[in-house]
């Protein structure tokens, strides 16, 4: 497998899995914050909000690992606030609620559904157009045909019949296949760009040097993480 095809596979895996992770993150954030806010005047509400914050923190860390592993990026670690020594259990439990990075993690859990859904839809559509167009000549014979059906080629004035339709879809599929790596890379970049802005404390993603191992810190939290 060439480097270009490997990159395409990794970008596609990142985008497709982004929607799954985004749905889980969105549900956790919205339900957890809603229930915790409703019970905020009781210790149960604080526990629910703190639990939601810790789950969002774990999902954010999973996103950092995905960016490091699938996109090959050097992901700056996040830094989380820690409770002071000797603090009581309630204060230790509620520490994430006063941590700005925790709220950025929760914001990511909500916004990721937007970019994740858009990136997923565009990527799946481009793969379908490329695959369907390039192979249409093979399975065209099994497509039901009615006598008065007008093909896309005929509508565009490119000719009548199955051969004209097959050649047109082949050209469309070829164009989609040529642009596929760039489109999927763009979708991955949009989703990862939002993730980097919200989840990486020390700035945007960078590419590790080609002549050396990936940074050992990629995708790992700092010593202050917790």
Short mmCIF file of C-alpha atoms in Angstrom, two decimals:
data_model
loop_
_atom_site.label_atom_id
_atom_site.label_comp_id
_atom_site.label_asym_id
_atom_site.label_seq_id
_atom_site.Cartn_x
_atom_site.Cartn_y
_atom_site.Cartn_z
CA UNK A 1 0.00 0.00 0.00
CA UNK A 2 1.40 3.37 -1.04
CA UNK A 3 1.77 6.32 1.30
CA UNK A 4 -1.09 8.15 -0.46
CA UNK A 5 -3.51 5.22 -0.13
CA UNK A 6 -2.49 4.71 3.51
CA UNK A 7 -3.14 8.38 4.19
CA UNK A 8 -6.55 8.11 2.53
CA UNK A 9 -7.47 5.05 4.63
CA UNK A 10 -6.40 6.79 7.85
CA UNK A 11 -8.25 10.00 6.98
CA UNK A 12 -11.38 8.04 6.09
CA UNK A 13 -11.21 6.02 9.32
CA UNK A 14 -10.80 9.25 11.29
CA UNK A 15 -13.80 10.92 9.66
CA UNK A 16 -16.13 7.91 9.82
CA UNK A 17 -15.34 7.19 13.47
CA UNK A 18 -15.71 10.90 14.26
CA UNK A 19 -19.48 10.72 13.90
CA UNK A 20 -19.76 7.78 16.30
CA UNK A 21 -17.63 9.50 18.91
CA UNK A 22 -19.46 12.80 18.36
CA UNK A 23 -22.87 11.23 18.97
CA UNK A 24 -21.69 9.60 22.21
CA UNK A 25 -20.03 12.83 23.38
CA UNK A 26 -23.09 14.92 22.54
CA UNK A 27 -25.47 12.65 24.43
CA UNK A 28 -23.19 12.52 27.48
CA UNK A 29 -22.70 16.29 27.57
CA UNK A 30 -26.30 17.34 26.98
CA UNK A 31 -27.91 14.77 29.27
CA UNK A 32 -25.28 15.11 32.00
CA UNK A 33 -25.26 18.90 32.09
CA UNK A 34 -29.07 19.07 31.92
CA UNK A 35 -29.60 16.62 34.78
CA UNK A 36 -26.77 18.09 36.84
CA UNK A 37 -28.04 21.64 36.40
CA UNK A 38 -31.56 20.63 37.39
CA UNK A 39 -30.18 19.11 40.62
CA UNK A 40 -27.51 21.72 41.21
CA UNK A 41 -28.88 22.78 44.60
CA UNK A 42 -28.23 19.28 45.93
CA UNK A 43 -24.99 17.29 46.28
CA UNK A 44 -26.36 14.88 43.67
CA UNK A 45 -26.30 17.65 41.07
CA UNK A 46 -22.64 18.39 41.80
CA UNK A 47 -21.81 14.69 41.50
CA UNK A 48 -23.66 14.39 38.19
CA UNK A 49 -21.92 17.45 36.75
CA UNK A 50 -18.54 16.26 37.98
CA UNK A 51 -19.14 12.79 36.57
CA UNK A 52 -20.14 14.30 33.23
CA UNK A 53 -16.99 16.42 33.27
CA UNK A 54 -14.77 13.39 33.86
CA UNK A 55 -16.46 11.43 31.07
CA UNK A 56 -16.09 14.41 28.70
CA UNK A 57 -12.43 14.61 29.71
CA UNK A 58 -11.95 10.95 28.81
CA UNK A 59 -13.70 11.38 25.45
CA UNK A 60 -11.56 14.45 24.75
CA UNK A 61 -8.45 12.41 25.45
CA UNK A 62 -9.72 9.73 23.08
CA UNK A 63 -10.04 12.40 20.39
CA UNK A 64 -6.44 13.49 21.00
CA UNK A 65 -5.28 9.90 20.61
CA UNK A 66 -7.27 9.55 17.37
CA UNK A 67 -5.68 12.68 15.96
CA UNK A 68 -2.21 11.44 16.86
CA UNK A 69 -2.70 7.89 15.58
CA UNK A 70 -4.84 8.39 12.47
CA UNK A 71 -3.74 11.85 11.30
CA UNK A 72 -0.09 11.44 12.31
CA UNK A 73 -0.14 14.79 14.09
CA UNK A 74 1.87 15.88 17.11
CA UNK A 75 -0.97 16.66 19.51
CA UNK A 76 -0.13 19.15 22.28
CA UNK A 77 -1.35 17.73 25.61
CA UNK A 78 -4.02 19.42 27.67
CA UNK A 79 -3.44 20.62 31.20
CA UNK A 80 -6.15 20.11 33.79
CA UNK A 81 -6.51 21.72 37.20
CA UNK A 82 -5.85 19.51 40.23
CA UNK A 83 -7.36 19.77 43.69
CA UNK A 84 -5.20 21.27 46.41
CA UNK A 85 -3.58 18.86 48.86
CA UNK A 86 -5.80 18.19 51.82
CA UNK A 87 -9.00 19.28 50.09
CA UNK A 88 -12.19 17.50 51.11
CA UNK A 89 -13.84 14.90 48.92
CA UNK A 90 -16.56 17.27 47.70
CA UNK A 91 -14.02 19.92 46.70
CA UNK A 92 -11.86 17.30 44.98
CA UNK A 93 -14.91 15.96 43.16
CA UNK A 94 -16.00 19.43 42.06
CA UNK A 95 -12.52 20.54 40.93
CA UNK A 96 -13.23 19.91 37.20
CA UNK A 97 -16.20 22.26 37.35
CA UNK A 98 -13.87 25.20 37.94
CA UNK A 99 -11.39 24.14 35.27
CA UNK A 100 -11.67 26.06 31.94
CA UNK A 101 -10.32 23.11 29.97
CA UNK A 102 -13.13 20.92 31.29
CA UNK A 103 -15.70 23.31 29.88
CA UNK A 104 -13.84 23.39 26.58
CA UNK A 105 -14.08 19.59 26.56
CA UNK A 106 -17.83 19.87 27.11
CA UNK A 107 -18.12 22.50 24.39
CA UNK A 108 -16.24 20.17 22.06
CA UNK A 109 -18.71 17.40 22.92
CA UNK A 110 -21.51 19.58 21.55
CA UNK A 111 -19.83 21.21 18.54
CA UNK A 112 -18.15 18.00 17.37
CA UNK A 113 -21.53 16.67 16.28
CA UNK A 114 -21.79 19.49 13.72
CA UNK A 115 -18.40 19.02 12.07
CA UNK A 116 -18.51 15.24 12.55
CA UNK A 117 -21.87 14.93 10.77
CA UNK A 118 -20.84 17.21 7.91
CA UNK A 119 -17.49 15.48 7.42
CA UNK A 120 -19.12 12.04 7.56
CA UNK A 121 -21.78 12.98 4.99
CA UNK A 122 -19.31 14.49 2.51
CA UNK A 123 -16.84 11.61 2.85
CA UNK A 124 -19.44 8.87 2.41
CA UNK A 125 -20.95 10.70 -0.57
CA UNK A 126 -17.58 11.10 -2.29
CA UNK A 127 -16.67 7.45 -1.74
CA UNK A 128 -20.08 6.38 -3.08
CA UNK A 129 -19.83 8.55 -6.19
CA UNK A 130 -16.29 7.34 -6.91
CA UNK A 131 -17.09 3.68 -6.37
CA UNK A 132 -20.46 3.76 -8.08
CA UNK A 133 -19.25 5.69 -11.10
CA UNK A 134 -16.16 3.55 -11.69
CA UNK A 135 -18.11 0.29 -11.44
CA UNK A 136 -21.41 1.32 -13.06
CA UNK A 137 -20.47 -0.37 -16.34
CA UNK A 138 -20.33 -3.68 -14.44
CA UNK A 139 -23.67 -3.62 -12.62
CA UNK A 140 -25.57 -1.40 -15.04
CA UNK A 141 -27.24 -4.45 -16.65
CA UNK A 142 -29.15 -5.19 -13.43
CA UNK A 143 -30.60 -1.68 -13.08
CA UNK A 144 -34.35 -1.79 -13.91
CA UNK A 145 -35.05 0.08 -17.14
CA UNK A 146 -38.42 1.40 -18.32
CA UNK A 147 -39.05 2.30 -21.92
CA UNK A 148 -39.70 5.97 -21.21
CA UNK A 149 -36.86 6.45 -18.67
CA UNK A 150 -34.49 9.28 -19.55
CA UNK A 151 -30.89 8.85 -18.45
CA UNK A 152 -28.61 11.54 -17.07
CA UNK A 153 -26.55 11.45 -20.25
CA UNK A 154 -29.66 12.09 -22.31
CA UNK A 155 -30.73 14.96 -20.09
CA UNK A 156 -27.31 16.55 -20.57
CA UNK A 157 -27.45 16.00 -24.32
CA UNK A 158 -24.54 13.54 -24.33
CA UNK A 159 -26.30 10.71 -26.08
CA UNK A 160 -28.94 8.04 -25.66
CA UNK A 161 -28.63 4.52 -24.37
CA UNK A 162 -26.71 2.63 -21.74
CA UNK A 163 -23.30 3.17 -23.30
CA UNK A 164 -23.55 6.96 -23.09
CA UNK A 165 -24.81 6.69 -19.51
CA UNK A 166 -22.00 4.31 -18.59
CA UNK A 167 -19.33 6.59 -20.07
CA UNK A 168 -20.74 9.64 -18.29
CA UNK A 169 -20.86 7.95 -14.91
CA UNK A 170 -17.39 6.55 -15.49
CA UNK A 171 -16.11 10.09 -16.03
CA UNK A 172 -17.93 11.31 -12.91
CA UNK A 173 -16.54 8.40 -10.90
CA UNK A 174 -13.05 9.05 -12.17
CA UNK A 175 -13.26 12.74 -11.21
CA UNK A 176 -14.53 11.79 -7.75
CA UNK A 177 -11.75 9.22 -7.32
CA UNK A 178 -9.04 11.74 -8.31
CA UNK A 179 -10.35 14.36 -5.88
CA UNK A 180 -11.23 11.86 -3.13
CA UNK A 181 -7.94 12.11 -1.16
CA UNK A 182 -8.14 15.91 -1.11
CA UNK A 183 -11.83 16.00 -0.12
CA UNK A 184 -11.41 13.47 2.69
CA UNK A 185 -8.25 15.23 3.90
CA UNK A 186 -10.18 18.50 3.97
CA UNK A 187 -13.03 16.94 5.96
CA UNK A 188 -10.56 15.47 8.45
CA UNK A 189 -8.74 18.81 8.71
CA UNK A 190 -11.94 20.73 9.50
CA UNK A 191 -12.97 18.31 12.25
CA UNK A 192 -9.45 18.05 13.68
CA UNK A 193 -8.99 21.82 13.50
CA UNK A 194 -11.95 22.38 15.80
CA UNK A 195 -10.66 19.65 18.10
CA UNK A 196 -7.22 21.23 18.24
CA UNK A 197 -8.64 24.66 19.03
CA UNK A 198 -10.71 23.36 21.96
CA UNK A 199 -8.79 20.35 23.28
CA UNK A 200 -5.12 21.22 22.89
CA UNK A 201 -3.83 23.67 25.47
CA UNK A 202 -0.62 24.64 23.75
CA UNK A 203 -1.92 25.42 20.30
CA UNK A 204 -2.70 23.82 16.97
CA UNK A 205 -1.66 20.48 15.60
CA UNK A 206 1.73 20.09 13.99
CA UNK A 207 3.27 17.42 11.83
CA UNK A 208 6.12 15.44 13.42
CA UNK A 209 9.42 15.36 11.52
CA UNK A 210 9.50 12.61 8.89
CA UNK A 211 12.95 11.45 9.89
CA UNK A 212 12.24 10.47 13.44
CA UNK A 213 9.78 8.80 15.73
CA UNK A 214 6.57 10.48 16.63
CA UNK A 215 6.70 12.60 19.73
CA UNK A 216 6.24 10.44 22.79
CA UNK A 217 3.84 13.05 24.15
CA UNK A 218 1.44 12.84 21.26
CA UNK A 219 -2.03 12.17 22.49
CA UNK A 220 -0.96 12.00 26.16
CA UNK A 221 -2.09 14.35 28.90
CA UNK A 222 0.40 16.38 30.86
CA UNK A 223 1.51 15.54 34.37
CA UNK A 224 -1.14 17.86 35.72
CA UNK A 225 -3.87 15.96 33.90
CA UNK A 226 -6.32 14.11 35.96
#
